[in-house]
Coordinates of C-alpha atoms in Angstrom, one line a residue:
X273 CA -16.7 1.4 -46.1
X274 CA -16.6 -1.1 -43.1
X275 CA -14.2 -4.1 -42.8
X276 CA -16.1 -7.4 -42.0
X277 CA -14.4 -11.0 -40.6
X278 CA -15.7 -13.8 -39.2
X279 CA -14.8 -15.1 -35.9
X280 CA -14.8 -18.8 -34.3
X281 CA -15.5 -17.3 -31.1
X282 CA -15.0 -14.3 -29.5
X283 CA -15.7 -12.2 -26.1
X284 CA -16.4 -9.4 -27.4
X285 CA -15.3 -5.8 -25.4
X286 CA -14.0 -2.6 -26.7
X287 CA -11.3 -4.7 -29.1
X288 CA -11.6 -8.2 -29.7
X289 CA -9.3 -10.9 -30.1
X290 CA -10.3 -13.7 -32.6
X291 CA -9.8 -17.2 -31.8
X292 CA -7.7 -19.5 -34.7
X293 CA -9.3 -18.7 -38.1
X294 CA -10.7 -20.9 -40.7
X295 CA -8.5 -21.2 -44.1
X296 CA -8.4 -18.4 -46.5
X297 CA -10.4 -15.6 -44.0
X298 CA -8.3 -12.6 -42.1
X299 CA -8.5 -12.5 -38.7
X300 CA -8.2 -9.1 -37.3
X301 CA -7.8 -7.7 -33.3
X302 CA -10.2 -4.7 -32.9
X303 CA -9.2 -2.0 -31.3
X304 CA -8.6 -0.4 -27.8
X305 CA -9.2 3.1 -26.0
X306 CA -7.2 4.7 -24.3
X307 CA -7.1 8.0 -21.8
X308 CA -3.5 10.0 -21.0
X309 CA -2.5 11.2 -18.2
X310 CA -0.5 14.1 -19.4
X311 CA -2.5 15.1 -22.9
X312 CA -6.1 15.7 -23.0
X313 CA -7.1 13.1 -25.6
X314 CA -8.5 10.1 -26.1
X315 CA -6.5 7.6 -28.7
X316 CA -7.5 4.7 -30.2
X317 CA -5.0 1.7 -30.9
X318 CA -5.3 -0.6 -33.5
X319 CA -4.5 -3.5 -32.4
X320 CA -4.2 -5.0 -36.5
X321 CA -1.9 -2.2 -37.3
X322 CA -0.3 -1.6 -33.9
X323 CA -1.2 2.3 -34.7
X324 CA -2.6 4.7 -32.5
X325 CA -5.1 5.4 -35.7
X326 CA -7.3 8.2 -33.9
X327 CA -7.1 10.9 -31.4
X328 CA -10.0 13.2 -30.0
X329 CA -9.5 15.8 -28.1
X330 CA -10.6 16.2 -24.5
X331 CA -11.4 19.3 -21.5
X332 CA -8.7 18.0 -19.3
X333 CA -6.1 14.5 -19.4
X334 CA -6.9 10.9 -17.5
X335 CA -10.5 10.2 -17.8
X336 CA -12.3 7.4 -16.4
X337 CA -13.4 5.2 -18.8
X338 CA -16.1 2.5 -18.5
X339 CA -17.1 0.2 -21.4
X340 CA -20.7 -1.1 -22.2
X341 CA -21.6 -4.8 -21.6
X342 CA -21.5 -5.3 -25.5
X343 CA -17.9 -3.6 -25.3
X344 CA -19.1 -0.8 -28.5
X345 CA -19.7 2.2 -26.4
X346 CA -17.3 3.8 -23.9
X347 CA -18.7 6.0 -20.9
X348 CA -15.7 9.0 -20.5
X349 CA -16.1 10.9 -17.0
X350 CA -14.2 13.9 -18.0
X351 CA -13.4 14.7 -14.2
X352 CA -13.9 18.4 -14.7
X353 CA -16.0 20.6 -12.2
X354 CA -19.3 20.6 -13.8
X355 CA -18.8 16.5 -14.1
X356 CA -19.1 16.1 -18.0
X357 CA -19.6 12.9 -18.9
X358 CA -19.3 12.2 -22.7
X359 CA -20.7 8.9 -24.9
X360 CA -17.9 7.1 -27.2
X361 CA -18.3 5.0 -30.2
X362 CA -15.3 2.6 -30.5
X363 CA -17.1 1.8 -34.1
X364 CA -17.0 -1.6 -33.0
X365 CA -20.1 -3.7 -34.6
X366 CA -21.1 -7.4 -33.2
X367 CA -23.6 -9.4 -34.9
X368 CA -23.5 -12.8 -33.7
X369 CA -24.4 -15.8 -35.6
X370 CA -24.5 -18.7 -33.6
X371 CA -21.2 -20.4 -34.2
X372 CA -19.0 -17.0 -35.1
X373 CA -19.3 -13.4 -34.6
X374 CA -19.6 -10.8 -37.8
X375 CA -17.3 -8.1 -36.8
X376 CA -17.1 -4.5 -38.5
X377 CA -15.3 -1.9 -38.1
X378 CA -16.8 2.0 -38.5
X379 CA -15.7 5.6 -37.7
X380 CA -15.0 6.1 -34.1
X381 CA -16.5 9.2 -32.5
X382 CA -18.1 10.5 -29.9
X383 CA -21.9 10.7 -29.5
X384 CA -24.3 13.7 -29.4
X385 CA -24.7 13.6 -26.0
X386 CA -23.1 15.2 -23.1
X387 CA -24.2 14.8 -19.6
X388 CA -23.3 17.1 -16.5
X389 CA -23.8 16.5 -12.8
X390 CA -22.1 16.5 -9.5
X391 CA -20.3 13.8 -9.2
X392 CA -20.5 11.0 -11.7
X393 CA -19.4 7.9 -10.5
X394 CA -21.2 4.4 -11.0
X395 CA -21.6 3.4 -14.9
X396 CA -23.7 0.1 -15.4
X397 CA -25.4 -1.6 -18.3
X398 CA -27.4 -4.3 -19.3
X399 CA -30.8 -5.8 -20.8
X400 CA -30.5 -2.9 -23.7
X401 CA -29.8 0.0 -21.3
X402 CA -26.7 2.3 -19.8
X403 CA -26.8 4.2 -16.1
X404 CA -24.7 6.8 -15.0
X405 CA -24.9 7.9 -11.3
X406 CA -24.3 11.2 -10.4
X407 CA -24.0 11.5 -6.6
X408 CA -24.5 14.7 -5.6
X409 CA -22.7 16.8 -3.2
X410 CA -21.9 15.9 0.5
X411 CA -25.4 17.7 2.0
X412 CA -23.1 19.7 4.3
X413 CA -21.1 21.5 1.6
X414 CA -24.3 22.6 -0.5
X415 CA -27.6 21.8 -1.9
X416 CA -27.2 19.3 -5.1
X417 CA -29.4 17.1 -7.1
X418 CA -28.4 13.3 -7.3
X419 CA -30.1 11.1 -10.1
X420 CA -29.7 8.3 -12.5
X421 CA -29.8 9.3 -16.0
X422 CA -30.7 6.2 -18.2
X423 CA -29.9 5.7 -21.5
X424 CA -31.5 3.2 -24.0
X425 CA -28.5 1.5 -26.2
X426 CA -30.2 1.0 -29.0
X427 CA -30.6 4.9 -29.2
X428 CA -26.9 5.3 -29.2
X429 CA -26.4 2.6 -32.1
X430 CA -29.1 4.6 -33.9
X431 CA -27.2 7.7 -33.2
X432 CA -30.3 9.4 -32.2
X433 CA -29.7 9.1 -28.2
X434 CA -32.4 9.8 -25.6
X435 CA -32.4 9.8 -22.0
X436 CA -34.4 9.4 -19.0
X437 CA -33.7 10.5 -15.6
X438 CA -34.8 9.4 -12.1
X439 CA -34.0 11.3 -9.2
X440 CA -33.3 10.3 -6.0
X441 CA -34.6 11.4 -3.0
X442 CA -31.3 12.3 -1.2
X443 CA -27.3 12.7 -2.3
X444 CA -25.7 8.7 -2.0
X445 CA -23.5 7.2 -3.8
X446 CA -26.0 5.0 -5.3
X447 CA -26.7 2.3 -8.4
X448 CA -29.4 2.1 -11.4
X449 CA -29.6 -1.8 -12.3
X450 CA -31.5 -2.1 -15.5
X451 CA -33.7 -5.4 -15.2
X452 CA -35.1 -4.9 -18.5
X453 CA -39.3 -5.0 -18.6
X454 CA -39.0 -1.2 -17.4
X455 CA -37.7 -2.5 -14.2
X456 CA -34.6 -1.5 -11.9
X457 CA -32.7 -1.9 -8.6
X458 CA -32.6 1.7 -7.8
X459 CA -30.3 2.2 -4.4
X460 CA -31.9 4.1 -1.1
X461 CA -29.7 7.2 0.5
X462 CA -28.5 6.5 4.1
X463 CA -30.8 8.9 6.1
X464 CA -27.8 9.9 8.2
X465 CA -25.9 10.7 5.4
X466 CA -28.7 12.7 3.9
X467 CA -29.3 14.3 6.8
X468 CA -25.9 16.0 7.1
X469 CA -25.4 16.5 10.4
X470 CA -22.7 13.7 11.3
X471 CA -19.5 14.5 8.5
X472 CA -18.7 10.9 9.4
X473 CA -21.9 9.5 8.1
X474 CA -21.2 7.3 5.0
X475 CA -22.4 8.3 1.6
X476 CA -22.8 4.4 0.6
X477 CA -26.9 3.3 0.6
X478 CA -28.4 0.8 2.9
X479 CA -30.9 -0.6 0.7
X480 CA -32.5 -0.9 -3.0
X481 CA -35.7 -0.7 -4.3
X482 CA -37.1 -3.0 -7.2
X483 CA -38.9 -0.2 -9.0
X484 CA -41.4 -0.1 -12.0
X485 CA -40.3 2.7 -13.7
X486 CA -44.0 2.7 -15.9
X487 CA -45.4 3.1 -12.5
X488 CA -44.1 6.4 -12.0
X489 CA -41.0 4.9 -10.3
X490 CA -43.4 2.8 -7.7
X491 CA -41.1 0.8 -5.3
X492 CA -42.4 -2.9 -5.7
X493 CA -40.1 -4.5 -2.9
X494 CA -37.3 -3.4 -0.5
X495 CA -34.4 -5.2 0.5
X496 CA -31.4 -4.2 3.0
X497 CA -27.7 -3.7 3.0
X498 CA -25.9 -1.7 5.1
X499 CA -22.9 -0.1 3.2
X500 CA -24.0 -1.5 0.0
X501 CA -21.2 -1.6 -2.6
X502 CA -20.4 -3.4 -5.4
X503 CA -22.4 -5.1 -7.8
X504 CA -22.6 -7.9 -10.4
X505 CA -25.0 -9.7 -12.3
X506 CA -24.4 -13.5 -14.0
X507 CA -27.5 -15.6 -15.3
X508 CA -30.0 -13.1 -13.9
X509 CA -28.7 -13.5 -10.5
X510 CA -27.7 -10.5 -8.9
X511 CA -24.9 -9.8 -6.2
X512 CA -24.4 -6.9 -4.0
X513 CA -21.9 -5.9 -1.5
X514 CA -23.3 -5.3 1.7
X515 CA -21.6 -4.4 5.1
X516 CA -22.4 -7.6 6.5
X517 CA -22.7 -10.2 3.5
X518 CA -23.6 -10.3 -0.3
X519 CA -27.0 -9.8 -0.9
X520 CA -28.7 -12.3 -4.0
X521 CA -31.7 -12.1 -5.6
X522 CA -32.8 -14.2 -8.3
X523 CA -35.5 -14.2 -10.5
X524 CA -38.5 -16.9 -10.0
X525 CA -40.3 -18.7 -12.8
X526 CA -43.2 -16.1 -11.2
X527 CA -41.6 -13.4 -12.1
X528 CA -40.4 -12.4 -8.5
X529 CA -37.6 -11.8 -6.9
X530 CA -35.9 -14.2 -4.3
X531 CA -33.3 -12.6 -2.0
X532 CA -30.7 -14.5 0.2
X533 CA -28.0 -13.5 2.3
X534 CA -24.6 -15.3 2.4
X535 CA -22.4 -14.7 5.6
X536 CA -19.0 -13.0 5.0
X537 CA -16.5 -16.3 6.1
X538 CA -15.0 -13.9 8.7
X539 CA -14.8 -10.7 9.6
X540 CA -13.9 -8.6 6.2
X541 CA -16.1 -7.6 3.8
X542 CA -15.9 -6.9 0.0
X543 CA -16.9 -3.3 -2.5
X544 CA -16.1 -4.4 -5.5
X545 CA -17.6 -7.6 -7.6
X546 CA -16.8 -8.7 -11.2
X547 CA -18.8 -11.6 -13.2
X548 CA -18.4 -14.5 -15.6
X549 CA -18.6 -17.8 -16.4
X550 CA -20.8 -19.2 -13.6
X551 CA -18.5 -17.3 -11.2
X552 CA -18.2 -14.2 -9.2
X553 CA -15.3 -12.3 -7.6
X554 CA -15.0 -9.8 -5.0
X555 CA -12.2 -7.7 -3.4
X556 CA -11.8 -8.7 0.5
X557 CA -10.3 -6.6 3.5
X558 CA -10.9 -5.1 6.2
X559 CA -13.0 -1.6 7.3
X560 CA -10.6 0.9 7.0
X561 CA -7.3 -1.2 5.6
X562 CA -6.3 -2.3 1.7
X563 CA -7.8 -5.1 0.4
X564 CA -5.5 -8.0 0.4
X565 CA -8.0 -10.8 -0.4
X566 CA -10.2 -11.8 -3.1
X567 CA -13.6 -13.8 -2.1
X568 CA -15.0 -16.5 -4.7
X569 CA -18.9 -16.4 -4.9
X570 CA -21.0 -18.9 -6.4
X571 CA -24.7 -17.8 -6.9
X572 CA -25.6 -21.5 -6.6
X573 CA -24.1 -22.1 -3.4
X574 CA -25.9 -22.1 -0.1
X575 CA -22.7 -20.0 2.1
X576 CA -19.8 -18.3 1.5
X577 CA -16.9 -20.5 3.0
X578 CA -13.6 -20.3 4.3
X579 CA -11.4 -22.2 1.3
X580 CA -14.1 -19.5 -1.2
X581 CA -11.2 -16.7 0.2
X582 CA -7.6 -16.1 -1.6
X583 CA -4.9 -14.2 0.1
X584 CA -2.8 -12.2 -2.3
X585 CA 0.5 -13.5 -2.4
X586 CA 3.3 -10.9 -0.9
X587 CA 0.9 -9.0 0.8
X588 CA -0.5 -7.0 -1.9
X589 CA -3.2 -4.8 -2.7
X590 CA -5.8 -5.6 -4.8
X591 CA -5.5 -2.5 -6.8
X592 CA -7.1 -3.8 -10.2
X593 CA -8.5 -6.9 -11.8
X594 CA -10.6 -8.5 -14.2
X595 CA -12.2 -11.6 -14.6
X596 CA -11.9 -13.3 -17.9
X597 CA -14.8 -14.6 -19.8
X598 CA -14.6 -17.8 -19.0
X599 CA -14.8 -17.2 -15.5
X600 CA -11.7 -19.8 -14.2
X601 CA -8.9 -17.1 -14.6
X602 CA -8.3 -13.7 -12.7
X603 CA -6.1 -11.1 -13.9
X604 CA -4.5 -8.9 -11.1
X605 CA -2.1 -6.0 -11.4
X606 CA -0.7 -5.4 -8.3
X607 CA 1.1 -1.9 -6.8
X608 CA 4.3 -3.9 -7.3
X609 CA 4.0 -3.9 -11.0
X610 CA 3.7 -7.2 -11.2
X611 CA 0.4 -9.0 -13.3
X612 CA -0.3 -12.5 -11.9
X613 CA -3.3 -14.9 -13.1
X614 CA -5.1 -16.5 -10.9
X615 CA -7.2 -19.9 -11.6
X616 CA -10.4 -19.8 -9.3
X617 CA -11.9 -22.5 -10.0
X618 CA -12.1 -25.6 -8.4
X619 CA -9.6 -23.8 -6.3
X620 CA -7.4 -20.7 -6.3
X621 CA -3.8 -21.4 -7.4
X622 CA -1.7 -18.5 -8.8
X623 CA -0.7 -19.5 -12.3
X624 CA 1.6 -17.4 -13.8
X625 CA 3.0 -13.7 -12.5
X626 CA 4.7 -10.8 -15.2
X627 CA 7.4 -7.5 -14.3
X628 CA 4.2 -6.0 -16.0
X629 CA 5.2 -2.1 -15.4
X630 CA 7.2 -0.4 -12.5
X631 CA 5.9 0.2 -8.9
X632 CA 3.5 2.4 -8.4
X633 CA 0.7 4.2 -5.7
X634 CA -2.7 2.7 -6.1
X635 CA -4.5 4.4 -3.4
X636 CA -7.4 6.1 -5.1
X637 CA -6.7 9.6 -6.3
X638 CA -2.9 9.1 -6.2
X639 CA -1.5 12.0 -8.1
X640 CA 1.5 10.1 -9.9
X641 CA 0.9 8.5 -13.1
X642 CA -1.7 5.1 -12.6
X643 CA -1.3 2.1 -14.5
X644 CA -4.3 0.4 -15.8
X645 CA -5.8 -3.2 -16.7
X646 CA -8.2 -4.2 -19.2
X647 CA -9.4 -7.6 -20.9
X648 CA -9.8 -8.0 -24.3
X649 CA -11.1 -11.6 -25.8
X650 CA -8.4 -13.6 -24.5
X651 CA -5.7 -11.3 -23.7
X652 CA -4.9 -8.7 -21.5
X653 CA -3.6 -5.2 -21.5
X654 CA -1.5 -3.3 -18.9
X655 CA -0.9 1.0 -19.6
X656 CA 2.4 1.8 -18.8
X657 CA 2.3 5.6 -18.6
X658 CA 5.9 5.8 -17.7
X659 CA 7.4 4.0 -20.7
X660 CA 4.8 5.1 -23.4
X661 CA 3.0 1.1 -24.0
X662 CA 0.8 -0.5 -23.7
X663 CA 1.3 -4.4 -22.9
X664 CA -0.2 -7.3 -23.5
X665 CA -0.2 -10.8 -22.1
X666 CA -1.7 -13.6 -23.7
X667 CA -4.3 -15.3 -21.2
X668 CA -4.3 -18.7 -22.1
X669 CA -0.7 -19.7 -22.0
X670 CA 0.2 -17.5 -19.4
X671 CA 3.0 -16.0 -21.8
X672 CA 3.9 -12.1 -22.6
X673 CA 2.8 -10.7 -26.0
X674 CA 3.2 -7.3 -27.5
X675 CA 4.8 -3.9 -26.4
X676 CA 2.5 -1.2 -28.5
X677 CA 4.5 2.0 -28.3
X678 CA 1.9 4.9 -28.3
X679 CA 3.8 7.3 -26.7
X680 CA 2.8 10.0 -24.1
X681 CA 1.4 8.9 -20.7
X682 CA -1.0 6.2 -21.4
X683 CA -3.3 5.5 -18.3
X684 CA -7.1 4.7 -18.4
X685 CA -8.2 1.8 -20.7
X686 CA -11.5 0.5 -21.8
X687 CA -11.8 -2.6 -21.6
X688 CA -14.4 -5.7 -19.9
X689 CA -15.9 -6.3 -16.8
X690 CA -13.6 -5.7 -14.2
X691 CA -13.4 -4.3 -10.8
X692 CA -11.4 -2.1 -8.2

C-alpha cells in the first residue's frame, strides 16, 4: 500500500520537501539516506516521522553515495577491494502533473544488481540513463580494465535492470555523459598516463569524444581539455573543467554540437561544477593548494570575468556544497563547521552562516569522522557523525530547523546535485 500527496511544487531528490499545502491535503517530507561511518548499514530517515524507519546492511561502514537526477535511485560505492558498487531504491515515486507533483511512497530496497570494478568513481545521470566509471588501476601497479557501465533508468523502476558497458581504451579517471539518442561524451585517457612510464603523469583525460553508441561506439567529434574535471549540464548546455578554461558545447537546431572555450579570469582553475537555475558553479584554487574560491558560470555569457569569482570568507576550504534548485543560493559547509548560504546571483553576497557541526579534516580520504551536505526541496541537511544528527536548515529564510537524532556516526548523505 503506497501513501500518495499532492504537492504545489517541489524539487524533487532523494526526500522532498513540499511547498505550503492546499486546505484539507497532508503534506509529507520524504525521506533521506544515509551511510555511517562506524556501522556497516545504510538507514533511511523519515523525515514525516523523524524515525530512522529502515536499515540495510552493508560489506563495510561510510559508503559514497550518489543520487540520480530524478532523486529515486541511490548509487552506493561500497569502497571495498573488489569496488562493489550496489543500486538503491529510496521508494521514492514522482509523477508530475503540471502544476503539483504526485508523490508515493514504496518499500525501499536495494536492486538486483551489483557491479564490481577497480575503482569506481564518477556517477552521472540524465536523458533516462545512469554511468558509473570505473577507472582502472594506475598502469604501473598492474594490468586493469577501465569502462563505463551504463544503465537504463527505466530498467531499474521496472525492477528488471540491464546494463551496457563500453570500455575504454586505457585506465583514466574518465566520464560517460548520456546525451540521450544513443549518444555520449565519452572522456579520452592521457597517453602519458596510460603509458606508465612517468608516476607523475596525471590520471585526469585531455579530451572527450561525442560518440554514437549504435555505431559501434564511432567517435563523431573530438574536443580538448587538458586535465578535464568536473562536469555539469543545464538546458542542454554542457560544462567541463578543463586545465585551462571550461569547455561548452551546446546543442544546434542542426543537431550538432557547438564548442566554446571561456578563459579562467586568472590564474586558478576549477574540478568540480554543480547546475541549476540558469546558473553554474565551480570550485576555484590553485594547482596543488585548497580551493578557496567559487567561480560563477553563465552558459550564456561570452567570458568568464573577474567580479564571476567569490572568495570564501575566512579563508576557507571549499570542502562541500550544493546549489539549490533555484540556482540564486549556495549552500557551503566549511572545515570550520560552519554552513553559510551564499546568493549568486546578480552578485555573490554571503547571506546567512550556522555553528552547523564541530571542526573537522576535509582533505579527501581523512580518516576521522567526515560531515556531509545534502539538499533536499528547500532545505538542507548537515551529518553530524560526532553528535548522532542529522541537521537541517531551512533555505529560504536562512533560519535553523530540526536536529533528527539517529544515533551512531552518521556521514554520507544522498542528496541533489552538488559538488566537492
Amino acid at each position: 500500500m503506497t501513501l500518495s500527496f499532492r504537492l504545489l511544487a517541489t524539487t524533487a531528490l532523494v526526500a522532498t520537501l513540499a511547498a505550503p499545502a492546499l486546505a484539507h491535503e497532508v503534506v509529507l517530507r520524504g525521506r533521506l539516506v544515509f551511510g555511517d561511518h562506524q556501522d556497516a548499514t545504510l538507514r533511511i530517515l523519515d523525515l514525516d516521522s523523524g524515525k530512522v524507519t529502515h536499515s540495510f546492511d552493508l560489506p563495510q561502514p561510510n559508503p559514497s553515495l550518489d543520487t540520480t537526477a530524478d532523486g529515486r535511485f541511490v548509487v552506493v560505492k561500497v569502497g571495498d577491494e573488489a569496488g562493489t558498487v550496489r543500486l538503491f531504491d529510496s521508494g521514492l515515486l514522482r509523477e508530475p502533473h503540471g502544476d503539483h507533483v504526485d508523490i508515493d511512497k514504496i518499500d525501499p530496497g536495494f536492486v538486483d544488481l551489483t557491479l564490481t570494478g577497480d575503482k569506481p568513481a564518477h556517477v552521472l545521470s540524465g536523458h533516462g540513463w545512469l554511468s558509473v566509471f570505473f577507472d582502472g588501476q594506475r598502469p604501473w601497479v598492474r594490468p586493469s580494465e577501465a569502462r563505463a557501465d551504463l544503465i537504463p533508468i527505466a530498467s531499474l523502476e521496472a525492477g528488471k535492470p540491464e546494463r551496457l558497458s563500453w570500455k575504454s581504451p586505457a585506465p583514466q579517471h574518465g566520464v560517460a555523459v548520456p546525451l540521450g539518442d544513443d549518444r555520449w561524451f565519452l572522456s579520452t585517457p592521457n597517453p602519458a598516463y596510460a603509458k606508465g612510464d612517468d608516476k607523475s603523469a596525471s590520471s585526469r583525460p585531455d579530451s572527450f569524444d561525442l560518440v554514437d553508441a549504435k555505431d559501434g561506439w564511432k567517435a563523431l567529434e573530438t574536443y580538448d581539455c587538458p586535465l578535464m574535471h568536473g562536469h555539469a549540464e543545464l538546458g542542454g548546455a554542457h560544462a567541463f573543467g578543463c586545465a585551462d578554461g571550461i569547455t561548452l558545447l551546446k546543442a544546434e537546431a542542426s543537431g550538432a554540437w557547438k564548442a566554446e572555450r571561456l578563459a579562467y579570469p586568472d590564474d586558478r582553475a576549477s574540478s568540480a561544477i554543480t547546475a541549476s537555475g540558469d546558473v553554474m558553479v565551480a570550485n576555484y584554487g590553485r594547482s596543488g593548494s585548497p580551493y578557496t574560491a567559487f567561480l560563477r558560470i553563465d552558459p550564456a555569457a561570452a567570458a568568464l570575468k573577474g567580479d564571476d569569482v567569490f572568495d570564501i570568507p575566512d579563508g576557507q576550504q571549499v570542502c562541500q556544497f550544493a546549489l539549490a534548485s533555484d540556482g540564486r543560493t549556495l549552500v557551503h559547509l566549511a572545515g570550520d563547521g560552519k554552513l553559510r548560504l551564499y546568493e549568486v546571483t546578480p552578485a555573490w553576497k554571503e547571506v546567512a552562516r550556522f555553528d552547523a557541526v564541530a571542526p573537522f579534516d576535509c582533505a579527501f580520504g581523512a580518516p576521522t569522522p567526515t560531515p556531509r551536505l545534502a539538499l533536499s526541496g528547500t532545505s538542507a541537511f548537515v551529518t553530524d557523525p560526532a553528535g548522532g544528527k542529522i541537521h537541517e536548515f531551512y533555505l529560504a529564510t536562512g533560519k535553523q530547523g530540526l536536529s533528527f537524532d539517529v544515533g551512531g556516526a552518521p556521514s554520507t548523505i544522498a542528496g541533489g546535485p552538488s559538488g566537492g
